[in-house]
């Protein structure tokens, strides 16, 4: 019973809705993904509960706005939120960048930032 309830709470009040809400109206954000251990658990990979939430923001949002967003999301979720920015060109390019290669090779949870769809 715990797992279904935990999954319901996570979908309803967890990182996906909190981060979607925070990022949807932020200028310069083209796309955003949750990656790392939280995305892995969300996609059914076994492991310890995530201690933090890692977010990849694709685009060119203001650095201060991203910092403030991470602080507010951390407060709301009661866990650290780490935001990494990458340009759209870097994300779309096939590169040897170890960070991007690692992120692309692991589970991702794409945040639906389309304001008209919400």
Short mmCIF file of N, CA and C in Angstrom, two decimals:
data_model
loop_
_atom_site.label_atom_id
_atom_site.label_comp_id
_atom_site.label_asym_id
_atom_site.label_seq_id
_atom_site.Cartn_x
_atom_site.Cartn_y
_atom_site.Cartn_z
N UNK A 1 0.82 -1.20 0.00
CA UNK A 1 0.00 0.00 0.00
C UNK A 1 0.87 1.26 0.00
N UNK A 2 2.03 1.19 0.64
CA UNK A 2 2.88 2.38 0.71
C UNK A 2 3.33 2.84 -0.67
N UNK A 3 3.79 1.89 -1.52
CA UNK A 3 4.32 2.27 -2.83
C UNK A 3 3.28 3.00 -3.69
N UNK A 4 2.05 2.47 -3.86
CA UNK A 4 1.07 3.20 -4.67
C UNK A 4 0.76 4.59 -4.10
N UNK A 5 0.65 4.69 -2.78
CA UNK A 5 0.36 5.98 -2.17
C UNK A 5 1.54 6.93 -2.37
N UNK A 6 2.74 6.42 -2.21
CA UNK A 6 3.94 7.22 -2.42
C UNK A 6 4.01 7.73 -3.85
N UNK A 7 3.69 6.86 -4.82
CA UNK A 7 3.72 7.27 -6.22
C UNK A 7 2.66 8.33 -6.51
N UNK A 8 1.47 8.18 -5.94
CA UNK A 8 0.41 9.17 -6.12
C UNK A 8 0.83 10.52 -5.55
N UNK A 9 1.41 10.52 -4.37
CA UNK A 9 1.85 11.77 -3.75
C UNK A 9 2.96 12.43 -4.57
N UNK A 10 3.87 11.61 -5.08
CA UNK A 10 4.98 12.14 -5.87
C UNK A 10 4.49 12.80 -7.15
N UNK A 11 3.54 12.17 -7.82
CA UNK A 11 2.99 12.72 -9.05
C UNK A 11 2.17 13.97 -8.76
N UNK A 12 1.41 13.97 -7.67
CA UNK A 12 0.53 15.08 -7.35
C UNK A 12 1.25 16.29 -6.76
N UNK A 13 2.23 16.03 -5.90
CA UNK A 13 2.86 17.12 -5.16
C UNK A 13 4.38 17.12 -5.26
N UNK A 14 4.94 16.23 -6.03
CA UNK A 14 6.39 16.07 -6.09
C UNK A 14 7.06 17.00 -7.08
N UNK A 15 8.27 16.65 -7.47
CA UNK A 15 9.07 17.52 -8.33
C UNK A 15 8.46 17.86 -9.69
N UNK A 16 7.74 16.93 -10.30
CA UNK A 16 7.22 17.22 -11.65
C UNK A 16 6.27 18.42 -11.64
N UNK A 17 5.22 18.44 -10.84
CA UNK A 17 4.34 19.62 -10.89
C UNK A 17 5.00 20.89 -10.34
N UNK A 18 5.81 20.75 -9.30
CA UNK A 18 6.46 21.93 -8.72
C UNK A 18 7.41 22.57 -9.73
N UNK A 19 8.24 21.76 -10.37
CA UNK A 19 9.21 22.30 -11.33
C UNK A 19 8.54 22.75 -12.62
N UNK A 20 7.52 22.03 -13.06
CA UNK A 20 6.80 22.45 -14.26
C UNK A 20 6.19 23.83 -14.04
N UNK A 21 5.56 24.01 -12.90
CA UNK A 21 4.94 25.30 -12.57
C UNK A 21 6.00 26.41 -12.52
N UNK A 22 7.12 26.12 -11.92
CA UNK A 22 8.17 27.13 -11.75
C UNK A 22 8.84 27.50 -13.07
N UNK A 23 9.03 26.52 -13.94
CA UNK A 23 9.78 26.76 -15.18
C UNK A 23 8.92 27.20 -16.35
N UNK A 24 7.63 26.92 -16.32
CA UNK A 24 6.76 27.16 -17.47
C UNK A 24 6.77 28.61 -17.93
N UNK A 25 6.83 29.54 -17.03
CA UNK A 25 6.77 30.94 -17.42
C UNK A 25 8.11 31.65 -17.44
N UNK A 26 9.19 30.91 -17.24
CA UNK A 26 10.51 31.53 -17.13
C UNK A 26 11.10 31.81 -18.52
N UNK A 27 11.38 33.07 -18.78
CA UNK A 27 11.90 33.47 -20.08
C UNK A 27 13.25 32.80 -20.36
N UNK A 28 13.39 32.32 -21.59
CA UNK A 28 14.65 31.72 -22.01
C UNK A 28 14.71 30.21 -21.87
N UNK A 29 13.72 29.61 -21.21
CA UNK A 29 13.70 28.16 -21.04
C UNK A 29 13.00 27.54 -22.25
N UNK A 30 13.71 26.69 -22.97
CA UNK A 30 13.12 26.00 -24.12
C UNK A 30 12.57 24.64 -23.73
N UNK A 31 13.31 23.92 -22.92
CA UNK A 31 12.92 22.59 -22.44
C UNK A 31 13.54 22.38 -21.08
N UNK A 32 13.01 21.40 -20.35
CA UNK A 32 13.60 21.05 -19.06
C UNK A 32 13.33 19.59 -18.77
N UNK A 33 14.29 18.98 -18.09
CA UNK A 33 14.21 17.56 -17.75
C UNK A 33 14.67 17.36 -16.31
N UNK A 34 14.06 16.40 -15.65
CA UNK A 34 14.62 15.89 -14.40
C UNK A 34 15.47 14.70 -14.78
N UNK A 35 16.66 14.62 -14.22
CA UNK A 35 17.56 13.51 -14.50
C UNK A 35 18.12 12.99 -13.18
N UNK A 36 19.01 12.04 -13.25
CA UNK A 36 19.65 11.53 -12.04
C UNK A 36 18.80 10.50 -11.33
N UNK A 37 19.05 10.35 -10.03
CA UNK A 37 18.39 9.28 -9.26
C UNK A 37 16.88 9.46 -9.18
N UNK A 38 16.40 10.71 -9.12
CA UNK A 38 14.95 10.90 -9.04
C UNK A 38 14.29 10.40 -10.32
N UNK A 39 14.85 10.74 -11.47
CA UNK A 39 14.30 10.28 -12.75
C UNK A 39 14.39 8.77 -12.87
N UNK A 40 15.48 8.20 -12.37
CA UNK A 40 15.63 6.74 -12.42
C UNK A 40 14.54 6.06 -11.60
N UNK A 41 14.29 6.53 -10.38
CA UNK A 41 13.24 5.93 -9.55
C UNK A 41 11.87 6.13 -10.18
N UNK A 42 11.62 7.30 -10.72
CA UNK A 42 10.35 7.62 -11.38
C UNK A 42 10.09 6.66 -12.54
N UNK A 43 11.16 6.25 -13.21
CA UNK A 43 11.07 5.33 -14.34
C UNK A 43 11.18 3.87 -13.93
N UNK A 44 11.12 3.60 -12.63
CA UNK A 44 11.06 2.23 -12.15
C UNK A 44 12.37 1.56 -11.82
N UNK A 45 13.48 2.27 -11.92
CA UNK A 45 14.76 1.66 -11.56
C UNK A 45 14.85 1.54 -10.04
N UNK A 46 15.28 0.38 -9.54
CA UNK A 46 15.40 0.22 -8.09
C UNK A 46 16.57 1.03 -7.54
N UNK A 47 16.48 1.33 -6.27
CA UNK A 47 17.57 2.05 -5.61
C UNK A 47 17.05 2.80 -4.40
N UNK A 48 17.97 3.45 -3.73
CA UNK A 48 17.61 4.24 -2.56
C UNK A 48 16.77 5.44 -2.96
N UNK A 49 15.94 5.93 -2.06
CA UNK A 49 15.18 7.14 -2.37
C UNK A 49 16.14 8.30 -2.66
N UNK A 50 15.83 9.11 -3.63
CA UNK A 50 16.72 10.22 -3.98
C UNK A 50 16.79 11.26 -2.87
N UNK A 51 17.98 11.76 -2.65
CA UNK A 51 18.18 12.80 -1.64
C UNK A 51 17.99 14.19 -2.23
N UNK A 52 18.07 14.28 -3.56
CA UNK A 52 17.94 15.57 -4.22
C UNK A 52 17.26 15.38 -5.57
N UNK A 53 17.03 16.48 -6.25
CA UNK A 53 16.42 16.46 -7.58
C UNK A 53 17.34 17.24 -8.51
N UNK A 54 17.75 16.59 -9.59
CA UNK A 54 18.62 17.21 -10.58
C UNK A 54 17.79 17.63 -11.78
N UNK A 55 17.95 18.87 -12.20
CA UNK A 55 17.15 19.43 -13.29
C UNK A 55 18.09 19.98 -14.37
N UNK A 56 17.81 19.62 -15.60
CA UNK A 56 18.55 20.16 -16.74
C UNK A 56 17.63 21.14 -17.45
N UNK A 57 18.06 22.37 -17.56
CA UNK A 57 17.30 23.40 -18.26
C UNK A 57 18.01 23.69 -19.58
N UNK A 58 17.29 23.53 -20.67
CA UNK A 58 17.82 23.78 -22.01
C UNK A 58 17.34 25.15 -22.45
N UNK A 59 18.28 26.01 -22.81
CA UNK A 59 17.94 27.35 -23.23
C UNK A 59 18.90 28.36 -22.64
N UNK A 60 18.43 29.58 -22.51
CA UNK A 60 19.29 30.65 -22.00
C UNK A 60 18.56 31.52 -20.99
N UNK A 61 18.03 30.92 -19.93
CA UNK A 61 17.38 31.73 -18.90
C UNK A 61 18.41 32.50 -18.07
N UNK A 62 17.97 33.52 -17.41
CA UNK A 62 18.81 34.32 -16.53
C UNK A 62 19.34 33.46 -15.39
N UNK A 63 20.63 33.54 -15.12
CA UNK A 63 21.26 32.72 -14.07
C UNK A 63 20.67 33.00 -12.70
N UNK A 64 20.41 34.27 -12.39
CA UNK A 64 19.83 34.61 -11.09
C UNK A 64 18.42 34.04 -10.95
N UNK A 65 17.65 34.08 -12.02
CA UNK A 65 16.30 33.52 -11.99
C UNK A 65 16.34 32.02 -11.74
N UNK A 66 17.30 31.33 -12.37
CA UNK A 66 17.44 29.88 -12.16
C UNK A 66 17.84 29.59 -10.72
N UNK A 67 18.75 30.39 -10.17
CA UNK A 67 19.17 30.20 -8.78
C UNK A 67 17.98 30.37 -7.85
N UNK A 68 17.21 31.44 -8.05
CA UNK A 68 16.03 31.68 -7.21
C UNK A 68 15.01 30.56 -7.34
N UNK A 69 14.82 30.08 -8.56
CA UNK A 69 13.89 28.98 -8.80
C UNK A 69 14.33 27.73 -8.04
N UNK A 70 15.62 27.42 -8.08
CA UNK A 70 16.13 26.24 -7.38
C UNK A 70 15.94 26.38 -5.87
N UNK A 71 16.18 27.56 -5.34
CA UNK A 71 15.99 27.79 -3.90
C UNK A 71 14.52 27.60 -3.50
N UNK A 72 13.61 28.18 -4.28
CA UNK A 72 12.18 28.06 -3.97
C UNK A 72 11.70 26.62 -4.12
N UNK A 73 12.13 25.94 -5.18
CA UNK A 73 11.74 24.54 -5.37
C UNK A 73 12.29 23.67 -4.24
N UNK A 74 13.51 23.94 -3.81
CA UNK A 74 14.10 23.19 -2.69
C UNK A 74 13.26 23.36 -1.43
N UNK A 75 12.84 24.58 -1.18
CA UNK A 75 12.01 24.86 -0.01
C UNK A 75 10.68 24.11 -0.10
N UNK A 76 10.04 24.18 -1.26
CA UNK A 76 8.73 23.53 -1.42
C UNK A 76 8.82 22.02 -1.34
N UNK A 77 9.89 21.45 -1.91
CA UNK A 77 10.02 19.99 -1.96
C UNK A 77 10.74 19.41 -0.74
N UNK A 78 11.31 20.29 0.06
CA UNK A 78 12.07 19.87 1.25
C UNK A 78 13.21 18.93 0.90
N UNK A 79 13.83 19.21 -0.22
CA UNK A 79 15.04 18.50 -0.64
C UNK A 79 15.78 19.41 -1.63
N UNK A 80 17.06 19.21 -1.72
CA UNK A 80 17.88 20.05 -2.58
C UNK A 80 17.50 19.87 -4.04
N UNK A 81 17.39 20.98 -4.75
CA UNK A 81 17.15 20.98 -6.19
C UNK A 81 18.37 21.60 -6.85
N UNK A 82 19.01 20.84 -7.72
CA UNK A 82 20.20 21.29 -8.44
C UNK A 82 19.83 21.52 -9.90
N UNK A 83 20.05 22.73 -10.38
CA UNK A 83 19.70 23.06 -11.76
C UNK A 83 20.99 23.27 -12.56
N UNK A 84 21.05 22.61 -13.69
CA UNK A 84 22.18 22.75 -14.61
C UNK A 84 21.63 23.31 -15.92
N UNK A 85 22.22 24.41 -16.38
CA UNK A 85 21.79 25.02 -17.65
C UNK A 85 22.69 24.56 -18.79
N UNK A 86 22.08 24.38 -19.95
CA UNK A 86 22.83 24.05 -21.16
C UNK A 86 22.13 24.73 -22.33
N UNK A 87 22.91 25.22 -23.27
CA UNK A 87 22.31 25.88 -24.44
C UNK A 87 21.59 24.84 -25.30
N UNK A 88 20.64 25.31 -26.07
CA UNK A 88 19.91 24.41 -26.97
C UNK A 88 20.88 23.78 -27.97
N UNK A 89 21.83 24.57 -28.46
CA UNK A 89 22.80 24.04 -29.43
C UNK A 89 23.64 22.92 -28.81
N UNK A 90 24.08 23.10 -27.58
CA UNK A 90 24.88 22.07 -26.91
C UNK A 90 24.06 20.81 -26.66
N UNK A 91 22.81 20.98 -26.27
CA UNK A 91 21.95 19.82 -25.99
C UNK A 91 21.67 19.02 -27.26
N UNK A 92 21.46 19.71 -28.36
CA UNK A 92 21.11 19.04 -29.61
C UNK A 92 22.32 18.48 -30.35
N UNK A 93 23.50 19.00 -30.07
CA UNK A 93 24.72 18.54 -30.75
C UNK A 93 25.16 17.19 -30.18
N UNK A 94 25.70 16.37 -31.05
CA UNK A 94 26.31 15.12 -30.59
C UNK A 94 27.74 15.45 -30.24
N UNK A 95 28.06 15.36 -28.98
CA UNK A 95 29.35 15.81 -28.48
C UNK A 95 29.96 14.76 -27.56
N UNK A 96 31.21 14.94 -27.26
CA UNK A 96 31.89 14.05 -26.33
C UNK A 96 31.84 14.57 -24.90
N UNK A 97 31.05 15.60 -24.65
CA UNK A 97 30.94 16.16 -23.31
C UNK A 97 30.48 15.06 -22.35
N UNK A 98 31.28 14.72 -21.33
CA UNK A 98 30.93 13.62 -20.44
C UNK A 98 29.61 13.84 -19.69
N UNK A 99 29.35 15.08 -19.28
CA UNK A 99 28.11 15.35 -18.56
C UNK A 99 26.90 15.09 -19.45
N UNK A 100 26.90 15.67 -20.65
CA UNK A 100 25.75 15.49 -21.54
C UNK A 100 25.60 14.04 -21.98
N UNK A 101 26.70 13.37 -22.21
CA UNK A 101 26.65 11.95 -22.58
C UNK A 101 26.01 11.14 -21.47
N UNK A 102 26.40 11.42 -20.23
CA UNK A 102 25.84 10.71 -19.08
C UNK A 102 24.34 10.98 -18.93
N UNK A 103 23.95 12.25 -19.02
CA UNK A 103 22.54 12.62 -18.87
C UNK A 103 21.70 11.97 -19.96
N UNK A 104 22.16 12.01 -21.20
CA UNK A 104 21.41 11.42 -22.31
C UNK A 104 21.27 9.91 -22.18
N UNK A 105 22.24 9.27 -21.55
CA UNK A 105 22.24 7.81 -21.44
C UNK A 105 21.45 7.25 -20.28
N UNK A 106 20.89 8.12 -19.46
CA UNK A 106 20.14 7.69 -18.28
C UNK A 106 18.68 8.14 -18.40
N UNK A 107 17.82 7.64 -17.53
CA UNK A 107 16.41 8.06 -17.59
C UNK A 107 16.25 9.57 -17.43
N UNK A 108 15.32 10.10 -18.19
CA UNK A 108 14.95 11.52 -18.12
C UNK A 108 13.45 11.62 -17.93
N UNK A 109 13.03 12.64 -17.23
CA UNK A 109 11.61 12.97 -17.12
C UNK A 109 11.45 14.36 -17.72
N UNK A 110 10.85 14.42 -18.90
CA UNK A 110 10.67 15.72 -19.55
C UNK A 110 9.52 16.46 -18.89
N UNK A 111 9.74 17.72 -18.58
CA UNK A 111 8.71 18.55 -17.98
C UNK A 111 7.93 19.22 -19.11
N UNK A 112 6.61 19.13 -19.04
CA UNK A 112 5.75 19.72 -20.06
C UNK A 112 5.58 21.21 -19.76
N UNK A 113 6.34 22.03 -20.45
CA UNK A 113 6.33 23.47 -20.20
C UNK A 113 5.41 24.22 -21.15
N UNK A 114 4.66 23.51 -21.98
CA UNK A 114 3.74 24.13 -22.92
C UNK A 114 2.57 24.71 -22.14
N UNK A 115 2.55 26.02 -22.00
CA UNK A 115 1.51 26.68 -21.19
C UNK A 115 0.11 26.43 -21.72
N UNK A 116 -0.04 26.30 -23.04
CA UNK A 116 -1.36 26.08 -23.62
C UNK A 116 -1.89 24.69 -23.31
N UNK A 117 -1.00 23.73 -23.04
CA UNK A 117 -1.42 22.36 -22.77
C UNK A 117 -1.83 22.18 -21.31
N UNK A 118 -1.56 23.17 -20.48
CA UNK A 118 -1.84 23.01 -19.05
C UNK A 118 -3.13 23.66 -18.66
#
